[in-house]
Amino acid sequence: MTSASSGPARTLPARITVLSGGVGGARFIQGVLRLIERSGADTAVTVIANTGDDIWLHGLKVCPDLDTVMYTLGDGIDTERGWGRTGETWHAKEELAAYGVEPTWFGLGDKDLATHLVRTQMLDAGYPLSAVTEALCRRWQPGVRLLPMSDDRIETHVVIDDPDTDERRAVHFQEYWIRHQANVPAHAVVQIGADEATPGPGVLEAITDTDLVILPPSNPVVSVGAILAVPGVRDALAGTPAPVYGVSGIVGDDHVRGMARQLLGIIGVEVSAAAVAEHYGARANGGVIDGWLVDTVDAGAVARIEAAGIKANAVPLMMTDHDATADMVTALLDLAGL
Ligand code: GDP
Ligand code: CA
């Protein structure tokens, strides 16, 4: 299928690897798949997904970013919410609340619950998360190889001033994000367990044995940042012969959706497309990217990014539909000279 904006078909890299969070990453990958479809290429896409958002709830293992990627690419996502299942109902959540069982703030849908039940059962039976994810994907057929960043438990926590107790304490990222809506004073972001974790099966190989690595507009702190915290991932990015290119999720000095602004503030990174590029850093200077796309409204930032040793270009970065997103991927390939 082609669109008015698709341009001529082009030769695509045979293998592309994407480091993804949830909603932003999944929508970007839809654009990658659209471009592959438009080009008639048989590019193999591997997605390394953040598992730092994972949480145990009511005895169940919930993996928000893995599921968002799986449901989005498998056509099961609620497109308006951006997460969870289409046609979802909330009876179990209401019943749990009626029993007074905490937490009540997490959106646990009835259909979604089945995924968490299957996952937890398999984990209890001894399967690693990577094998469980592969099994779940047999149903959803996402059209990509979906790899959790690690099979080990890594949880992103945020140090906040707890409004209930007036005390400073670390809470699970989901509590900061959903319960507090990122609207409480916060002081640090920590990936608990990351130091002792190992990358999931195939993760390092997907970075080193590929033709292009893409950092989508996913949250640089809690999505891509968590993946980078897994020991070995930074070194793999530094050493891979493949080019590593990123797309800014910050447009006009704010996030497009979500709460990246608040999280960048916590880690002391200015909220701008250029500052996020500098935060990732040029591979030539010990960082993780070779190039960076900013939105046209941030065209003035290109010179600053190039001064940091990172190739840059300004193009429209709004993922309004799959074709618009595919055009972003084309611009990224152009910048990479692919
Ligand atoms: P999450 O795990 O569900 O929060 O999703 P991700 O971390 O993968 O992506 C969230 C990021 O995507 C946010 O920081 C947004 O600013 C960014 N984002 C969402 N939609 C768009 C878009 O249309 N264009 C760009 N450039 N960024 C976007
Ligand atoms: Ca997430």
Coordinates of C-alpha atoms and ligand atoms in Angstrom, one line a residue:
M1 CA 0.0 0.0 0.0
T2 CA 1.3 3.5 -0.8
S3 CA 0.2 6.9 0.2
A4 CA 0.7 10.3 -1.2
S5 CA 3.5 11.0 1.1
S6 CA 5.3 7.7 0.7
G7 CA 7.7 8.6 -2.1
P8 CA 9.5 6.0 -4.2
A9 CA 10.1 2.6 -2.7
R10 CA 13.6 2.2 -1.3
T11 CA 15.9 -0.6 -0.2
L12 CA 15.7 -1.0 3.5
P13 CA 18.2 -2.5 5.9
A14 CA 17.7 -6.3 6.3
R15 CA 17.6 -6.0 10.1
I16 CA 16.4 -3.2 12.3
T17 CA 16.4 -3.2 16.1
V18 CA 14.3 -0.8 18.2
L19 CA 14.7 0.0 21.9
S20 CA 11.1 0.6 23.0
G21 CA 9.0 1.8 25.9
G22 CA 5.2 1.5 25.6
V23 CA 2.8 3.8 23.7
G24 CA 5.4 6.1 22.0
G25 CA 7.6 3.1 21.1
A26 CA 4.8 1.0 19.8
R27 CA 3.3 3.7 17.6
F28 CA 6.8 4.4 16.2
I29 CA 7.2 0.6 15.4
Q30 CA 3.9 0.8 13.5
G31 CA 5.6 3.3 11.3
V32 CA 8.6 1.1 10.8
L33 CA 6.3 -1.8 9.8
R34 CA 4.3 0.5 7.5
L35 CA 7.5 1.6 5.7
I36 CA 8.6 -2.1 5.3
E37 CA 5.1 -2.8 3.8
R38 CA 5.4 0.2 1.5
S39 CA 8.8 -0.9 0.3
G40 CA 7.9 -4.5 -0.1
A41 CA 11.1 -5.3 1.9
D42 CA 11.5 -8.3 4.1
T43 CA 13.3 -6.5 6.9
A44 CA 13.3 -8.3 10.2
V45 CA 12.5 -6.1 13.1
T46 CA 13.6 -6.9 16.7
V47 CA 12.1 -4.9 19.6
I48 CA 13.9 -4.7 22.9
A49 CA 11.3 -3.6 25.3
N50 CA 11.5 -1.9 28.7
T51 CA 10.5 -4.0 31.7
G52 CA 11.4 -1.4 34.3
D53 CA 7.7 -0.5 34.5
D54 CA 6.8 -4.1 35.4
I55 CA 4.9 -4.5 38.7
W56 CA 3.4 -7.4 40.8
L57 CA -0.2 -6.7 41.5
H58 CA -2.6 -9.0 43.4
G59 CA -0.1 -11.8 42.9
L60 CA 0.1 -11.2 39.1
K61 CA 3.1 -10.1 37.0
V62 CA 2.1 -7.1 34.9
C63 CA 4.4 -5.9 32.1
P64 CA 2.9 -2.6 30.7
D65 CA 5.4 -1.9 28.0
L66 CA 5.7 -5.4 26.7
D67 CA 1.9 -5.6 26.5
T68 CA 1.5 -2.2 24.9
V69 CA 3.8 -3.2 22.1
M70 CA 2.2 -6.7 21.8
Y71 CA -1.4 -5.4 21.8
T72 CA -0.6 -2.4 19.5
L73 CA 1.2 -4.4 16.9
G74 CA -1.3 -7.3 17.3
D75 CA -4.3 -5.1 16.7
G76 CA -5.7 -5.6 20.2
I77 CA -4.9 -2.2 21.7
D78 CA -7.5 0.4 22.8
T79 CA -6.3 3.1 20.4
E80 CA -7.9 5.9 22.2
R81 CA -6.3 5.2 25.6
G82 CA -3.1 4.0 24.0
W83 CA -2.8 1.1 26.4
G84 CA -4.8 -2.0 27.4
R85 CA -7.3 -4.0 25.4
T86 CA -9.9 -2.8 23.0
G87 CA -13.5 -3.3 24.3
E88 CA -12.2 -3.7 27.8
T89 CA -14.4 -4.0 30.9
W90 CA -13.4 -3.4 34.5
H91 CA -15.4 -5.8 36.6
A92 CA -12.5 -7.5 38.4
K93 CA -11.0 -4.1 39.3
E94 CA -14.3 -2.9 40.7
E95 CA -14.7 -6.1 42.7
L96 CA -11.2 -5.8 44.1
A97 CA -11.9 -2.2 45.2
A98 CA -15.2 -3.4 46.8
Y99 CA -13.1 -5.7 49.0
G100 CA -10.9 -2.7 49.9
V101 CA -7.9 -4.4 48.3
E102 CA -5.0 -2.0 47.4
P103 CA -3.9 -0.7 45.1
T104 CA -7.0 0.6 43.5
W105 CA -5.3 3.1 41.2
F106 CA -3.9 0.7 38.7
G107 CA -6.0 0.1 35.5
L108 CA -6.4 -3.7 35.5
G109 CA -8.9 -4.6 32.8
D110 CA -10.7 -7.9 32.6
K111 CA -9.3 -9.0 29.3
D112 CA -5.9 -7.8 30.3
L113 CA -6.2 -9.9 33.4
A114 CA -6.1 -13.0 31.3
T115 CA -2.7 -12.0 29.9
H116 CA -1.4 -11.5 33.4
L117 CA -2.8 -14.8 34.5
V118 CA -1.2 -16.7 31.7
R119 CA 2.1 -14.9 32.2
T120 CA 2.2 -15.5 35.9
Q121 CA 1.3 -19.1 35.6
M122 CA 4.1 -19.7 33.1
L123 CA 6.6 -17.8 35.3
D124 CA 5.5 -19.9 38.3
A125 CA 6.1 -23.0 36.2
G126 CA 9.7 -21.8 35.7
Y127 CA 9.7 -20.2 32.3
P128 CA 11.7 -17.0 32.0
L129 CA 9.9 -13.8 30.9
S130 CA 11.5 -14.0 27.5
A131 CA 9.9 -17.4 26.9
V132 CA 6.6 -16.3 28.3
T133 CA 6.6 -13.2 26.0
E134 CA 7.3 -15.5 23.0
A135 CA 4.4 -17.7 24.0
L136 CA 2.0 -14.7 24.3
C137 CA 3.2 -13.3 21.0
R138 CA 2.2 -16.6 19.3
R139 CA -1.4 -15.4 19.8
W140 CA -0.8 -11.7 18.9
Q141 CA 1.6 -12.1 16.0
P142 CA 3.1 -8.6 16.4
G143 CA 5.2 -9.0 13.2
V144 CA 8.4 -8.3 15.2
R145 CA 10.6 -10.3 17.5
L146 CA 9.7 -8.9 20.9
L147 CA 12.4 -9.3 23.6
P148 CA 12.2 -8.2 27.2
M149 CA 15.3 -6.2 28.1
S150 CA 16.0 -8.7 30.9
D151 CA 14.5 -11.8 32.4
D152 CA 15.6 -10.5 35.8
R153 CA 13.4 -8.3 38.0
I154 CA 14.3 -4.7 37.5
E155 CA 11.9 -2.0 38.8
T156 CA 12.1 1.7 38.2
H157 CA 11.4 3.5 41.5
V158 CA 11.1 7.3 42.1
V159 CA 12.1 9.0 45.3
I160 CA 9.3 11.3 46.2
D161 CA 8.0 13.5 49.0
D162 CA 5.0 11.3 50.0
P163 CA 2.0 13.7 50.3
D164 CA 0.3 11.2 52.7
T165 CA 3.2 11.0 55.2
D166 CA 5.3 14.0 54.4
E167 CA 8.2 11.6 54.2
R168 CA 10.8 11.1 51.5
R169 CA 10.6 7.6 50.2
A170 CA 11.0 5.6 47.0
V171 CA 7.8 4.4 45.4
H172 CA 7.3 2.1 42.4
F173 CA 7.3 4.1 39.1
Q174 CA 3.7 3.1 38.6
E175 CA 2.7 4.7 41.9
Y176 CA 4.4 8.0 41.0
W177 CA 3.1 7.9 37.4
I178 CA -0.5 6.7 37.8
R179 CA -1.4 7.3 41.5
H180 CA 0.4 10.7 41.8
Q181 CA 0.2 11.6 38.1
A182 CA 3.9 12.7 38.3
N183 CA 2.5 15.6 40.4
V184 CA 4.5 15.3 43.6
P185 CA 8.0 16.6 44.4
A186 CA 10.5 14.0 43.1
H187 CA 14.3 13.7 43.6
A188 CA 15.7 10.7 41.9
V189 CA 14.9 7.8 39.5
V190 CA 16.5 4.5 40.4
Q191 CA 16.4 1.2 38.5
I192 CA 16.3 -1.3 41.4
G193 CA 18.0 -4.6 40.5
A194 CA 19.6 -3.3 37.4
D195 CA 23.1 -3.7 38.7
E196 CA 22.8 -7.5 39.2
A197 CA 20.6 -8.1 36.1
T198 CA 21.7 -9.6 32.9
P199 CA 20.3 -8.8 29.4
G200 CA 17.6 -11.1 28.2
P201 CA 18.4 -13.8 25.7
G202 CA 19.1 -12.3 22.3
V203 CA 19.2 -8.7 23.5
L204 CA 22.9 -7.9 23.1
E205 CA 23.0 -9.9 19.8
A206 CA 20.1 -7.8 18.5
I207 CA 22.2 -4.7 19.1
T208 CA 25.5 -6.0 17.7
D209 CA 24.2 -8.2 14.8
T210 CA 21.9 -5.8 13.1
D211 CA 22.0 -3.1 10.4
L212 CA 20.4 -0.3 12.2
V213 CA 19.5 0.5 15.8
I214 CA 16.7 3.0 16.5
L215 CA 15.9 4.8 19.7
P216 CA 12.2 5.8 19.1
P217 CA 10.7 8.8 20.8
S218 CA 10.2 6.7 23.9
N219 CA 10.7 8.3 27.3
P220 CA 14.5 8.9 27.7
V221 CA 14.4 8.4 31.4
V222 CA 12.1 5.5 32.3
S223 CA 11.8 3.7 28.9
V224 CA 15.1 4.0 27.0
G225 CA 16.9 5.0 30.2
A226 CA 15.9 1.7 31.9
I227 CA 17.1 -0.4 28.9
L228 CA 20.4 1.5 29.0
A229 CA 20.7 0.6 32.7
V230 CA 20.9 -3.1 31.9
P231 CA 24.6 -4.1 32.2
G232 CA 26.1 -4.7 28.8
V233 CA 23.5 -2.7 26.7
R234 CA 25.5 0.6 26.7
D235 CA 28.7 -1.3 25.7
A236 CA 26.8 -3.2 22.9
L237 CA 25.5 0.2 21.6
A238 CA 29.0 1.7 21.8
G239 CA 30.6 -1.2 20.0
T240 CA 28.0 -2.2 17.4
P241 CA 29.0 -1.8 13.7
A242 CA 25.4 -0.7 13.0
P243 CA 24.5 3.0 13.1
V244 CA 22.4 4.1 16.1
Y245 CA 19.8 6.8 15.4
G246 CA 17.2 8.4 17.6
V247 CA 14.0 10.3 17.3
S248 CA 13.1 13.1 19.8
G249 CA 10.0 12.6 21.9
I250 CA 10.4 16.2 23.1
V251 CA 8.9 18.6 20.6
G252 CA 8.9 22.4 21.2
D253 CA 10.5 21.9 24.7
D254 CA 7.7 19.6 26.0
H255 CA 6.7 16.0 25.7
V256 CA 4.1 15.2 23.0
R257 CA 2.2 13.0 25.5
G258 CA 2.9 11.5 28.9
M259 CA 5.2 13.0 31.5
A260 CA 8.7 13.0 30.1
R261 CA 9.0 16.7 31.1
Q262 CA 8.7 15.8 34.8
L263 CA 11.1 12.9 34.6
L264 CA 13.8 14.9 32.7
G265 CA 13.5 17.5 35.5
I266 CA 14.2 14.9 38.1
I267 CA 17.4 13.7 36.5
G268 CA 18.5 17.3 35.8
V269 CA 18.2 17.3 32.0
E270 CA 16.8 20.4 30.3
V271 CA 13.5 19.7 28.6
S272 CA 14.5 20.2 24.9
A273 CA 15.2 18.0 21.9
A274 CA 18.9 19.1 21.9
A275 CA 19.4 18.4 25.6
V276 CA 18.0 14.9 25.2
A277 CA 20.4 14.3 22.3
E278 CA 23.3 15.5 24.4
H279 CA 22.1 13.3 27.3
Y280 CA 22.4 10.2 25.1
G281 CA 25.6 11.6 23.7
A282 CA 27.6 10.9 20.5
R283 CA 29.0 7.4 20.2
A284 CA 32.3 9.0 19.1
N285 CA 32.4 10.6 22.6
G286 CA 31.3 7.7 24.8
G287 CA 27.6 8.1 24.2
V288 CA 25.1 5.9 22.5
I289 CA 23.8 7.7 19.3
D290 CA 25.2 8.7 15.9
G291 CA 22.2 10.8 14.8
W292 CA 19.1 12.5 16.1
L293 CA 15.9 13.7 14.5
V294 CA 14.1 16.7 15.9
D295 CA 10.8 18.2 14.9
T296 CA 10.7 21.1 12.5
V297 CA 9.7 23.4 15.3
D298 CA 13.1 22.6 16.8
A299 CA 15.0 23.2 13.6
G300 CA 17.0 25.8 15.5
A301 CA 18.5 23.0 17.7
V302 CA 20.2 21.2 14.8
A303 CA 23.4 23.2 15.0
R304 CA 23.7 22.6 18.8
I305 CA 23.2 18.9 18.3
E306 CA 25.8 18.7 15.5
A307 CA 28.2 20.6 17.8
A308 CA 27.9 17.6 20.2
G309 CA 29.1 15.3 17.4
I310 CA 25.7 14.0 16.5
K311 CA 24.2 14.2 13.0
A312 CA 20.9 15.9 13.1
N313 CA 17.9 16.9 10.9
A314 CA 14.6 18.6 11.5
V315 CA 11.5 16.9 10.0
P316 CA 7.8 16.6 11.1
L317 CA 7.8 14.2 14.1
M318 CA 4.0 14.0 14.9
M319 CA 2.9 10.3 14.7
T320 CA -0.5 11.3 13.4
D321 CA -0.9 8.1 11.4
H322 CA 1.2 5.2 10.3
D323 CA 2.2 6.9 7.0
A324 CA 3.4 10.0 8.7
T325 CA 5.4 7.9 11.1
A326 CA 6.8 5.8 8.2
D327 CA 8.0 9.2 6.7
M328 CA 9.8 9.8 10.0
V329 CA 11.6 6.5 9.6
T330 CA 12.5 7.4 6.0
A331 CA 14.0 10.7 7.2
L332 CA 16.0 8.7 9.8
L333 CA 17.3 6.4 7.1
D334 CA 18.3 9.4 5.0
L335 CA 20.1 11.0 7.9
A336 CA 22.0 7.7 8.4
G337 CA 22.8 7.5 4.7
L338 CA 21.1 4.1 4.4
Ligands
GDP1 P1 5.2 4.8 27.6 O1 6.0 3.7 28.1 O2 3.8 4.3 27.3 O3 5.3 6.0 28.4 O4 5.7 5.2 26.1 P2 7.1 5.5 25.6 O5 8.1 5.7 26.6 O6 7.5 4.5 24.5 O7 6.8 6.8 24.8 C1 6.5 8.0 25.4 C2 7.1 9.2 24.8 O8 6.6 9.2 23.4 C3 6.7 10.5 25.4 O9 7.8 11.1 26.0 C4 6.1 11.3 24.2 O10 6.6 12.6 24.2 C5 6.6 10.6 23.0 N1 5.6 10.7 22.0 C6 4.3 10.3 22.0 N2 3.7 10.6 20.8 C7 4.6 11.2 20.0 C8 4.6 11.8 18.7 O11 3.6 11.8 18.0 N3 5.7 12.3 18.3 C9 6.9 12.4 19.0 N4 8.0 12.9 18.5 N5 6.9 11.8 20.3 C10 5.8 11.3 20.8
CA2 CA 6.2 2.6 30.0

